[in-house]
JSON list of C-alpha atoms in Angstrom, two decimals:
[
{"chain": "A", "resi": 1, "resn": "MET", "atom": "CA", "xyz": [51.41, 78.59, 58.68]},
{"chain": "A", "resi": 2, "resn": "ARG", "atom": "CA", "xyz": [52.26, 74.75, 60.41]},
{"chain": "A", "resi": 3, "resn": "LEU", "atom": "CA", "xyz": [54.60, 74.66, 63.27]},
{"chain": "A", "resi": 4, "resn": "ALA", "atom": "CA", "xyz": [55.97, 71.81, 62.01]},
{"chain": "A", "resi": 5, "resn": "ASP", "atom": "CA", "xyz": [57.51, 73.63, 58.19]},
{"chain": "A", "resi": 6, "resn": "TYR", "atom": "CA", "xyz": [59.12, 76.23, 60.86]},
{"chain": "A", "resi": 7, "resn": "LEU", "atom": "CA", "xyz": [60.70, 73.14, 62.84]},
{"chain": "A", "resi": 8, "resn": "ALA", "atom": "CA", "xyz": [61.76, 71.56, 59.54]},
{"chain": "A", "resi": 9, "resn": "ARG", "atom": "CA", "xyz": [63.45, 75.20, 58.64]},
{"chain": "A", "resi": 10, "resn": "ILE", "atom": "CA", "xyz": [65.33, 75.32, 61.83]},
{"chain": "A", "resi": 11, "resn": "GLY", "atom": "CA", "xyz": [66.63, 71.94, 62.01]},
{"chain": "A", "resi": 12, "resn": "TYR", "atom": "CA", "xyz": [64.94, 71.11, 65.35]},
{"chain": "A", "resi": 13, "resn": "ARG", "atom": "CA", "xyz": [64.08, 67.14, 65.58]},
{"chain": "A", "resi": 14, "resn": "GLY", "atom": "CA", "xyz": [63.85, 67.20, 69.54]},
{"chain": "A", "resi": 15, "resn": "PRO", "atom": "CA", "xyz": [61.03, 66.95, 71.95]},
{"chain": "A", "resi": 16, "resn": "ILE", "atom": "CA", "xyz": [58.43, 69.82, 72.46]},
{"chain": "A", "resi": 17, "resn": "ALA", "atom": "CA", "xyz": [57.97, 70.70, 76.43]},
{"chain": "A", "resi": 18, "resn": "GLN", "atom": "CA", "xyz": [57.35, 74.28, 77.67]},
{"chain": "A", "resi": 19, "resn": "ASP", "atom": "CA", "xyz": [60.86, 74.29, 79.69]},
{"chain": "A", "resi": 20, "resn": "SER", "atom": "CA", "xyz": [63.48, 75.90, 79.75]},
{"chain": "A", "resi": 21, "resn": "ALA", "atom": "CA", "xyz": [65.66, 73.18, 78.17]},
{"chain": "A", "resi": 22, "resn": "THR", "atom": "CA", "xyz": [63.45, 73.38, 74.90]},
{"chain": "A", "resi": 23, "resn": "LEU", "atom": "CA", "xyz": [63.47, 77.28, 74.90]},
{"chain": "A", "resi": 24, "resn": "ARG", "atom": "CA", "xyz": [66.85, 77.12, 74.67]},
{"chain": "A", "resi": 25, "resn": "ALA", "atom": "CA", "xyz": [67.20, 74.57, 72.21]},
{"chain": "A", "resi": 26, "resn": "LEU", "atom": "CA", "xyz": [64.76, 76.52, 70.15]},
{"chain": "A", "resi": 27, "resn": "HIS", "atom": "CA", "xyz": [66.51, 79.49, 70.71]},
{"chain": "A", "resi": 28, "resn": "ARG", "atom": "CA", "xyz": [69.72, 78.65, 69.45]},
{"chain": "A", "resi": 29, "resn": "ALA", "atom": "CA", "xyz": [68.28, 76.18, 66.38]},
{"chain": "A", "resi": 30, "resn": "HIS", "atom": "CA", "xyz": [66.50, 79.05, 65.08]},
{"chain": "A", "resi": 31, "resn": "LEU", "atom": "CA", "xyz": [69.78, 81.45, 64.98]},
{"chain": "A", "resi": 32, "resn": "LEU", "atom": "CA", "xyz": [71.98, 78.80, 63.61]},
{"chain": "A", "resi": 33, "resn": "ALA", "atom": "CA", "xyz": [69.52, 78.29, 60.81]},
{"chain": "A", "resi": 34, "resn": "ILE", "atom": "CA", "xyz": [68.29, 81.54, 60.04]},
{"chain": "A", "resi": 35, "resn": "PRO", "atom": "CA", "xyz": [70.25, 84.49, 59.26]},
{"chain": "A", "resi": 36, "resn": "TYR", "atom": "CA", "xyz": [69.67, 88.74, 60.34]},
{"chain": "A", "resi": 37, "resn": "GLU", "atom": "CA", "xyz": [68.54, 89.92, 57.35]},
{"chain": "A", "resi": 38, "resn": "ASN", "atom": "CA", "xyz": [67.32, 93.52, 56.39]},
{"chain": "A", "resi": 39, "resn": "LEU", "atom": "CA", "xyz": [68.19, 93.75, 52.45]},
{"chain": "A", "resi": 40, "resn": "ASP", "atom": "CA", "xyz": [64.51, 94.69, 52.22]},
{"chain": "A", "resi": 41, "resn": "ILE", "atom": "CA", "xyz": [64.82, 97.69, 54.27]},
{"chain": "A", "resi": 42, "resn": "HIS", "atom": "CA", "xyz": [68.28, 98.71, 52.49]},
{"chain": "A", "resi": 43, "resn": "LEU", "atom": "CA", "xyz": [66.05, 97.99, 49.37]},
{"chain": "A", "resi": 44, "resn": "GLY", "atom": "CA", "xyz": [63.08, 100.48, 50.24]},
{"chain": "A", "resi": 45, "resn": "ARG", "atom": "CA", "xyz": [60.63, 97.67, 49.73]},
{"chain": "A", "resi": 46, "resn": "ARG", "atom": "CA", "xyz": [57.14, 97.66, 51.66]},
{"chain": "A", "resi": 47, "resn": "LEU", "atom": "CA", "xyz": [57.67, 96.66, 55.27]},
{"chain": "A", "resi": 48, "resn": "THR", "atom": "CA", "xyz": [54.72, 94.26, 56.80]},
{"chain": "A", "resi": 49, "resn": "LEU", "atom": "CA", "xyz": [54.21, 92.75, 60.29]},
{"chain": "A", "resi": 50, "resn": "ASP", "atom": "CA", "xyz": [51.78, 90.16, 59.12]},
{"chain": "A", "resi": 51, "resn": "GLU", "atom": "CA", "xyz": [52.85, 87.02, 60.63]},
{"chain": "A", "resi": 52, "resn": "GLU", "atom": "CA", "xyz": [51.35, 84.85, 57.39]},
{"chain": "A", "resi": 53, "resn": "GLN", "atom": "CA", "xyz": [53.94, 87.01, 55.18]},
{"chain": "A", "resi": 54, "resn": "ILE", "atom": "CA", "xyz": [56.67, 86.90, 57.19]},
{"chain": "A", "resi": 55, "resn": "PHE", "atom": "CA", "xyz": [56.21, 83.01, 58.03]},
{"chain": "A", "resi": 56, "resn": "ASP", "atom": "CA", "xyz": [56.49, 82.86, 54.09]},
{"chain": "A", "resi": 57, "resn": "LYS", "atom": "CA", "xyz": [59.54, 85.00, 53.74]},
{"chain": "A", "resi": 58, "resn": "ILE", "atom": "CA", "xyz": [61.52, 83.31, 56.40]},
{"chain": "A", "resi": 59, "resn": "VAL", "atom": "CA", "xyz": [60.29, 79.89, 56.15]},
{"chain": "A", "resi": 60, "resn": "ARG", "atom": "CA", "xyz": [59.12, 78.77, 52.62]},
{"chain": "A", "resi": 61, "resn": "GLN", "atom": "CA", "xyz": [61.36, 81.36, 50.88]},
{"chain": "A", "resi": 62, "resn": "ARG", "atom": "CA", "xyz": [64.03, 80.40, 53.34]},
{"chain": "A", "resi": 63, "resn": "ARG", "atom": "CA", "xyz": [65.08, 83.96, 53.94]},
{"chain": "A", "resi": 64, "resn": "GLY", "atom": "CA", "xyz": [66.70, 86.28, 57.11]},
{"chain": "A", "resi": 65, "resn": "GLY", "atom": "CA", "xyz": [64.92, 88.35, 58.64]},
{"chain": "A", "resi": 66, "resn": "TRP", "atom": "CA", "xyz": [65.28, 92.01, 60.57]},
{"chain": "A", "resi": 67, "resn": "CYS", "atom": "CA", "xyz": [64.16, 91.93, 64.24]},
{"chain": "A", "resi": 68, "resn": "PHE", "atom": "CA", "xyz": [60.38, 92.53, 63.73]},
{"chain": "A", "resi": 69, "resn": "GLU", "atom": "CA", "xyz": [60.19, 89.40, 61.72]},
{"chain": "A", "resi": 70, "resn": "MET", "atom": "CA", "xyz": [62.19, 87.13, 63.47]},
{"chain": "A", "resi": 71, "resn": "ASN", "atom": "CA", "xyz": [61.28, 87.45, 66.85]},
{"chain": "A", "resi": 72, "resn": "GLY", "atom": "CA", "xyz": [57.49, 87.91, 65.45]},
{"chain": "A", "resi": 73, "resn": "LEU", "atom": "CA", "xyz": [57.90, 84.39, 63.71]},
{"chain": "A", "resi": 74, "resn": "PHE", "atom": "CA", "xyz": [59.84, 83.09, 67.33]},
{"chain": "A", "resi": 75, "resn": "ALA", "atom": "CA", "xyz": [56.61, 84.62, 69.15]},
{"chain": "A", "resi": 76, "resn": "TRP", "atom": "CA", "xyz": [54.37, 82.75, 66.78]},
{"chain": "A", "resi": 77, "resn": "ALA", "atom": "CA", "xyz": [56.04, 79.60, 67.01]},
{"chain": "A", "resi": 78, "resn": "LEU", "atom": "CA", "xyz": [56.69, 79.60, 70.48]},
{"chain": "A", "resi": 79, "resn": "ARG", "atom": "CA", "xyz": [52.89, 80.35, 71.17]},
{"chain": "A", "resi": 80, "resn": "ALA", "atom": "CA", "xyz": [52.29, 77.53, 68.87]},
{"chain": "A", "resi": 81, "resn": "ALA", "atom": "CA", "xyz": [54.39, 74.93, 71.13]},
{"chain": "A", "resi": 82, "resn": "GLY", "atom": "CA", "xyz": [52.64, 76.10, 73.99]},
{"chain": "A", "resi": 83, "resn": "PHE", "atom": "CA", "xyz": [54.70, 78.78, 75.63]},
{"chain": "A", "resi": 84, "resn": "SER", "atom": "CA", "xyz": [53.24, 81.92, 76.91]},
{"chain": "A", "resi": 85, "resn": "VAL", "atom": "CA", "xyz": [55.06, 84.88, 75.48]},
{"chain": "A", "resi": 86, "resn": "ARG", "atom": "CA", "xyz": [55.28, 88.62, 75.60]},
{"chain": "A", "resi": 87, "resn": "LEU", "atom": "CA", "xyz": [56.52, 90.66, 73.10]},
{"chain": "A", "resi": 88, "resn": "LEU", "atom": "CA", "xyz": [57.92, 93.84, 74.55]},
{"chain": "A", "resi": 89, "resn": "SER", "atom": "CA", "xyz": [59.53, 96.99, 72.86]},
{"chain": "A", "resi": 90, "resn": "GLY", "atom": "CA", "xyz": [63.05, 97.84, 73.15]},
{"chain": "A", "resi": 91, "resn": "THR", "atom": "CA", "xyz": [65.54, 100.64, 71.86]},
{"chain": "A", "resi": 92, "resn": "VAL", "atom": "CA", "xyz": [68.74, 100.24, 70.30]},
{"chain": "A", "resi": 93, "resn": "SER", "atom": "CA", "xyz": [71.17, 103.24, 70.99]},
{"chain": "A", "resi": 94, "resn": "ARG", "atom": "CA", "xyz": [68.81, 104.91, 72.63]},
{"chain": "A", "resi": 95, "resn": "GLY", "atom": "CA", "xyz": [69.80, 109.22, 72.47]},
{"chain": "A", "resi": 96, "resn": "GLN", "atom": "CA", "xyz": [71.83, 109.00, 69.17]},
{"chain": "A", "resi": 97, "resn": "PRO", "atom": "CA", "xyz": [70.63, 111.32, 66.71]},
{"chain": "A", "resi": 98, "resn": "GLY", "atom": "CA", "xyz": [67.82, 109.35, 64.29]},
{"chain": "A", "resi": 99, "resn": "VAL", "atom": "CA", "xyz": [66.70, 106.68, 66.76]},
{"chain": "A", "resi": 100, "resn": "VAL", "atom": "CA", "xyz": [63.20, 105.80, 66.55]},
{"chain": "A", "resi": 101, "resn": "GLU", "atom": "CA", "xyz": [61.73, 104.69, 70.07]},
{"chain": "A", "resi": 102, "resn": "GLY", "atom": "CA", "xyz": [60.55, 101.02, 70.12]},
{"chain": "A", "resi": 103, "resn": "ASN", "atom": "CA", "xyz": [62.78, 100.19, 66.98]},
{"chain": "A", "resi": 104, "resn": "HIS", "atom": "CA", "xyz": [63.54, 96.59, 68.01]},
{"chain": "A", "resi": 105, "resn": "LEU", "atom": "CA", "xyz": [60.99, 93.90, 69.04]},
{"chain": "A", "resi": 106, "resn": "ILE", "atom": "CA", "xyz": [61.79, 91.62, 72.19]},
{"chain": "A", "resi": 107, "resn": "LEU", "atom": "CA", "xyz": [60.65, 88.75, 73.85]},
{"chain": "A", "resi": 108, "resn": "LEU", "atom": "CA", "xyz": [59.51, 87.87, 77.43]},
{"chain": "A", "resi": 109, "resn": "VAL", "atom": "CA", "xyz": [58.72, 84.07, 77.81]},
{"chain": "A", "resi": 110, "resn": "GLU", "atom": "CA", "xyz": [57.35, 83.11, 81.34]},
{"chain": "A", "resi": 111, "resn": "LEU", "atom": "CA", "xyz": [58.81, 80.00, 82.10]},
{"chain": "A", "resi": 112, "resn": "GLU", "atom": "CA", "xyz": [60.11, 78.64, 85.78]},
{"chain": "A", "resi": 113, "resn": "ARG", "atom": "CA", "xyz": [61.35, 82.33, 85.85]},
{"chain": "A", "resi": 114, "resn": "PRO", "atom": "CA", "xyz": [60.90, 84.66, 83.15]},
{"chain": "A", "resi": 115, "resn": "TYR", "atom": "CA", "xyz": [63.79, 84.64, 80.06]},
{"chain": "A", "resi": 116, "resn": "LEU", "atom": "CA", "xyz": [64.87, 87.16, 77.85]},
{"chain": "A", "resi": 117, "resn": "VAL", "atom": "CA", "xyz": [64.30, 86.12, 74.38]},
{"chain": "A", "resi": 118, "resn": "ASP", "atom": "CA", "xyz": [66.01, 87.45, 71.56]},
{"chain": "A", "resi": 119, "resn": "VAL", "atom": "CA", "xyz": [66.56, 85.59, 68.10]},
{"chain": "A", "resi": 120, "resn": "GLY", "atom": "CA", "xyz": [66.75, 89.30, 65.84]},
{"chain": "A", "resi": 121, "resn": "PHE", "atom": "CA", "xyz": [69.39, 90.85, 67.59]},
{"chain": "A", "resi": 122, "resn": "GLY", "atom": "CA", "xyz": [72.75, 90.56, 65.13]},
{"chain": "A", "resi": 123, "resn": "ASN", "atom": "CA", "xyz": [75.12, 89.61, 67.18]},
{"chain": "A", "resi": 124, "resn": "GLY", "atom": "CA", "xyz": [73.03, 88.98, 70.77]},
{"chain": "A", "resi": 125, "resn": "PHE", "atom": "CA", "xyz": [72.83, 85.85, 72.79]},
{"chain": "A", "resi": 126, "resn": "LEU", "atom": "CA", "xyz": [72.57, 82.60, 71.55]},
{"chain": "A", "resi": 127, "resn": "GLU", "atom": "CA", "xyz": [70.36, 81.14, 74.48]},
{"chain": "A", "resi": 128, "resn": "PRO", "atom": "CA", "xyz": [67.75, 83.03, 76.09]},
{"chain": "A", "resi": 129, "resn": "ILE", "atom": "CA", "xyz": [69.05, 84.91, 79.65]},
{"chain": "A", "resi": 130, "resn": "PRO", "atom": "CA", "xyz": [66.99, 84.99, 82.59]},
{"chain": "A", "resi": 131, "resn": "LEU", "atom": "CA", "xyz": [65.15, 88.27, 83.20]},
{"chain": "A", "resi": 132, "resn": "GLU", "atom": "CA", "xyz": [67.41, 88.92, 86.30]},
{"chain": "A", "resi": 133, "resn": "PRO", "atom": "CA", "xyz": [69.94, 91.80, 87.04]},
{"chain": "A", "resi": 134, "resn": "GLY", "atom": "CA", "xyz": [73.43, 91.15, 86.75]},
{"chain": "A", "resi": 135, "resn": "GLU", "atom": "CA", "xyz": [76.27, 89.42, 84.19]},
{"chain": "A", "resi": 136, "resn": "HIS", "atom": "CA", "xyz": [75.34, 86.43, 82.14]},
{"chain": "A", "resi": 137, "resn": "VAL", "atom": "CA", "xyz": [77.75, 84.29, 80.47]},
{"chain": "A", "resi": 138, "resn": "GLN", "atom": "CA", "xyz": [77.41, 82.45, 77.27]},
{"chain": "A", "resi": 139, "resn": "ASN", "atom": "CA", "xyz": [80.23, 80.50, 75.48]},
{"chain": "A", "resi": 140, "resn": "GLY", "atom": "CA", "xyz": [82.64, 83.25, 77.08]},
{"chain": "A", "resi": 141, "resn": "TRP", "atom": "CA", "xyz": [80.84, 86.26, 75.99]},
{"chain": "A", "resi": 142, "resn": "VAL", "atom": "CA", "xyz": [79.56, 88.64, 79.16]},
{"chain": "A", "resi": 143, "resn": "TYR", "atom": "CA", "xyz": [76.42, 89.86, 78.78]},
{"chain": "A", "resi": 144, "resn": "ALA", "atom": "CA", "xyz": [74.45, 91.86, 81.41]},
{"chain": "A", "resi": 145, "resn": "LEU", "atom": "CA", "xyz": [70.97, 93.13, 82.71]},
{"chain": "A", "resi": 146, "resn": "GLN", "atom": "CA", "xyz": [70.48, 96.30, 84.46]},
{"chain": "A", "resi": 147, "resn": "ARG", "atom": "CA", "xyz": [66.76, 97.87, 86.05]},
{"chain": "A", "resi": 148, "resn": "GLU", "atom": "CA", "xyz": [66.35, 101.11, 86.53]},
{"chain": "A", "resi": 149, "resn": "GLY", "atom": "CA", "xyz": [63.01, 101.63, 87.46]},
{"chain": "A", "resi": 150, "resn": "ASP", "atom": "CA", "xyz": [60.68, 100.26, 85.18]},
{"chain": "A", "resi": 151, "resn": "ARG", "atom": "CA", "xyz": [62.92, 99.67, 82.22]},
{"chain": "A", "resi": 152, "resn": "TRP", "atom": "CA", "xyz": [65.72, 97.25, 81.85]},
{"chain": "A", "resi": 153, "resn": "ILE", "atom": "CA", "xyz": [68.97, 97.79, 79.92]},
{"chain": "A", "resi": 154, "resn": "PHE", "atom": "CA", "xyz": [70.35, 95.18, 78.49]},
{"chain": "A", "resi": 155, "resn": "HIS", "atom": "CA", "xyz": [74.05, 95.38, 77.51]},
{"chain": "A", "resi": 156, "resn": "ASN", "atom": "CA", "xyz": [75.59, 93.39, 74.55]},
{"chain": "A", "resi": 157, "resn": "HIS", "atom": "CA", "xyz": [79.03, 91.63, 75.20]},
{"chain": "A", "resi": 158, "resn": "GLN", "atom": "CA", "xyz": [82.25, 93.79, 74.70]},
{"chain": "A", "resi": 159, "resn": "HIS", "atom": "CA", "xyz": [82.97, 93.06, 71.27]},
{"chain": "A", "resi": 160, "resn": "GLY", "atom": "CA", "xyz": [78.83, 93.35, 69.81]},
{"chain": "A", "resi": 161, "resn": "GLY", "atom": "CA", "xyz": [76.81, 95.88, 68.99]},
{"chain": "A", "resi": 162, "resn": "PRO", "atom": "CA", "xyz": [75.26, 98.42, 71.50]},
{"chain": "A", "resi": 163, "resn": "GLY", "atom": "CA", "xyz": [72.60, 97.36, 73.23]},
{"chain": "A", "resi": 164, "resn": "PHE", "atom": "CA", "xyz": [69.34, 98.51, 74.23]},
{"chain": "A", "resi": 165, "resn": "ASP", "atom": "CA", "xyz": [66.62, 99.29, 76.84]},
{"chain": "A", "resi": 166, "resn": "PHE", "atom": "CA", "xyz": [62.93, 98.07, 77.38]},
{"chain": "A", "resi": 167, "resn": "THR", "atom": "CA", "xyz": [60.22, 97.78, 79.71]},
{"chain": "A", "resi": 168, "resn": "LEU", "atom": "CA", "xyz": [58.17, 94.36, 80.42]},
{"chain": "A", "resi": 169, "resn": "GLU", "atom": "CA", "xyz": [54.88, 96.17, 78.94]},
{"chain": "A", "resi": 170, "resn": "PRO", "atom": "CA", "xyz": [53.54, 94.15, 76.46]},
{"chain": "A", "resi": 171, "resn": "ARG", "atom": "CA", "xyz": [53.01, 95.13, 73.14]},
{"chain": "A", "resi": 172, "resn": "ALA", "atom": "CA", "xyz": [50.77, 93.88, 70.09]},
{"chain": "A", "resi": 173, "resn": "LEU", "atom": "CA", "xyz": [53.32, 92.75, 66.20]},
{"chain": "A", "resi": 174, "resn": "ALA", "atom": "CA", "xyz": [51.38, 95.09, 64.37]},
{"chain": "A", "resi": 175, "resn": "ALA", "atom": "CA", "xyz": [52.17, 98.37, 66.46]},
{"chain": "A", "resi": 176, "resn": "PHE", "atom": "CA", "xyz": [55.73, 97.99, 66.17]},
{"chain": "A", "resi": 177, "resn": "PRO", "atom": "CA", "xyz": [57.00, 100.85, 63.62]},
{"chain": "A", "resi": 178, "resn": "GLY", "atom": "CA", "xyz": [57.24, 99.94, 59.87]},
{"chain": "A", "resi": 179, "resn": "GLN", "atom": "CA", "xyz": [53.97, 98.43, 59.86]},
{"chain": "A", "resi": 180, "resn": "GLY", "atom": "CA", "xyz": [53.12, 99.50, 56.19]},
{"chain": "A", "resi": 181, "resn": "HIS", "atom": "CA", "xyz": [55.76, 101.67, 55.45]},
{"chain": "A", "resi": 182, "resn": "THR", "atom": "CA", "xyz": [59.15, 101.62, 53.80]},
{"chain": "A", "resi": 183, "resn": "ARG", "atom": "CA", "xyz": [61.94, 102.07, 55.94]},
{"chain": "A", "resi": 184, "resn": "LYS", "atom": "CA", "xyz": [65.15, 103.78, 55.63]},
{"chain": "A", "resi": 185, "resn": "THR", "atom": "CA", "xyz": [68.08, 103.55, 57.49]},
{"chain": "A", "resi": 186, "resn": "PRO", "atom": "CA", "xyz": [69.53, 106.78, 59.00]},
{"chain": "A", "resi": 187, "resn": "PRO", "atom": "CA", "xyz": [71.88, 108.80, 57.03]},
{"chain": "A", "resi": 188, "resn": "GLY", "atom": "CA", "xyz": [75.53, 107.62, 57.87]},
{"chain": "A", "resi": 189, "resn": "ALA", "atom": "CA", "xyz": [74.35, 104.89, 60.29]},
{"chain": "A", "resi": 190, "resn": "GLY", "atom": "CA", "xyz": [75.48, 101.84, 58.57]},
{"chain": "A", "resi": 191, "resn": "VAL", "atom": "CA", "xyz": [72.88, 99.34, 59.69]},
{"chain": "A", "resi": 192, "resn": "GLY", "atom": "CA", "xyz": [68.78, 99.24, 59.48]},
{"chain": "A", "resi": 193, "resn": "PRO", "atom": "CA", "xyz": [66.72, 98.75, 62.53]},
{"chain": "A", "resi": 194, "resn": "ARG", "atom": "CA", "xyz": [68.00, 95.88, 64.48]}
]
């Protein structure tokens, strides 16, 4: 796995510095180059959270991925570029029938302030959002972060899908659901995990 191959896959030719400008540029480049894709889930294929296999699928085979793959790969790339990255467990559509706790992987990047980073949320934000309660506007879309005790709630823009909630407790990639399993979409859900 080479950072240069990943950067070529997302079409990024800018400088690599551990700052918010680079983080924003990498986040945007990833989202514009690599589609959210959950075909393997719908086809009942065996899933893996092995970084090398994710790299092969998304970078070498030029496919897309679902949240665990996209954010797992992005975390690897950010770390390879010198960023401090924490994997966090999120839950999309909490309280809905068939929803699995920790069904979404998000990232926290520590810079001059912490940033919520997510390149694997179907129709989410285009650039990292500062981890601060309140509204965050990007490209005319209004997102919001709300804090309730140790839990944070991300509210997607009004035309987007559901948001998610999360805590700041770190989690290893291999600890997320889906490792070594075939994952099926809950009946009537219409989409797989984000």
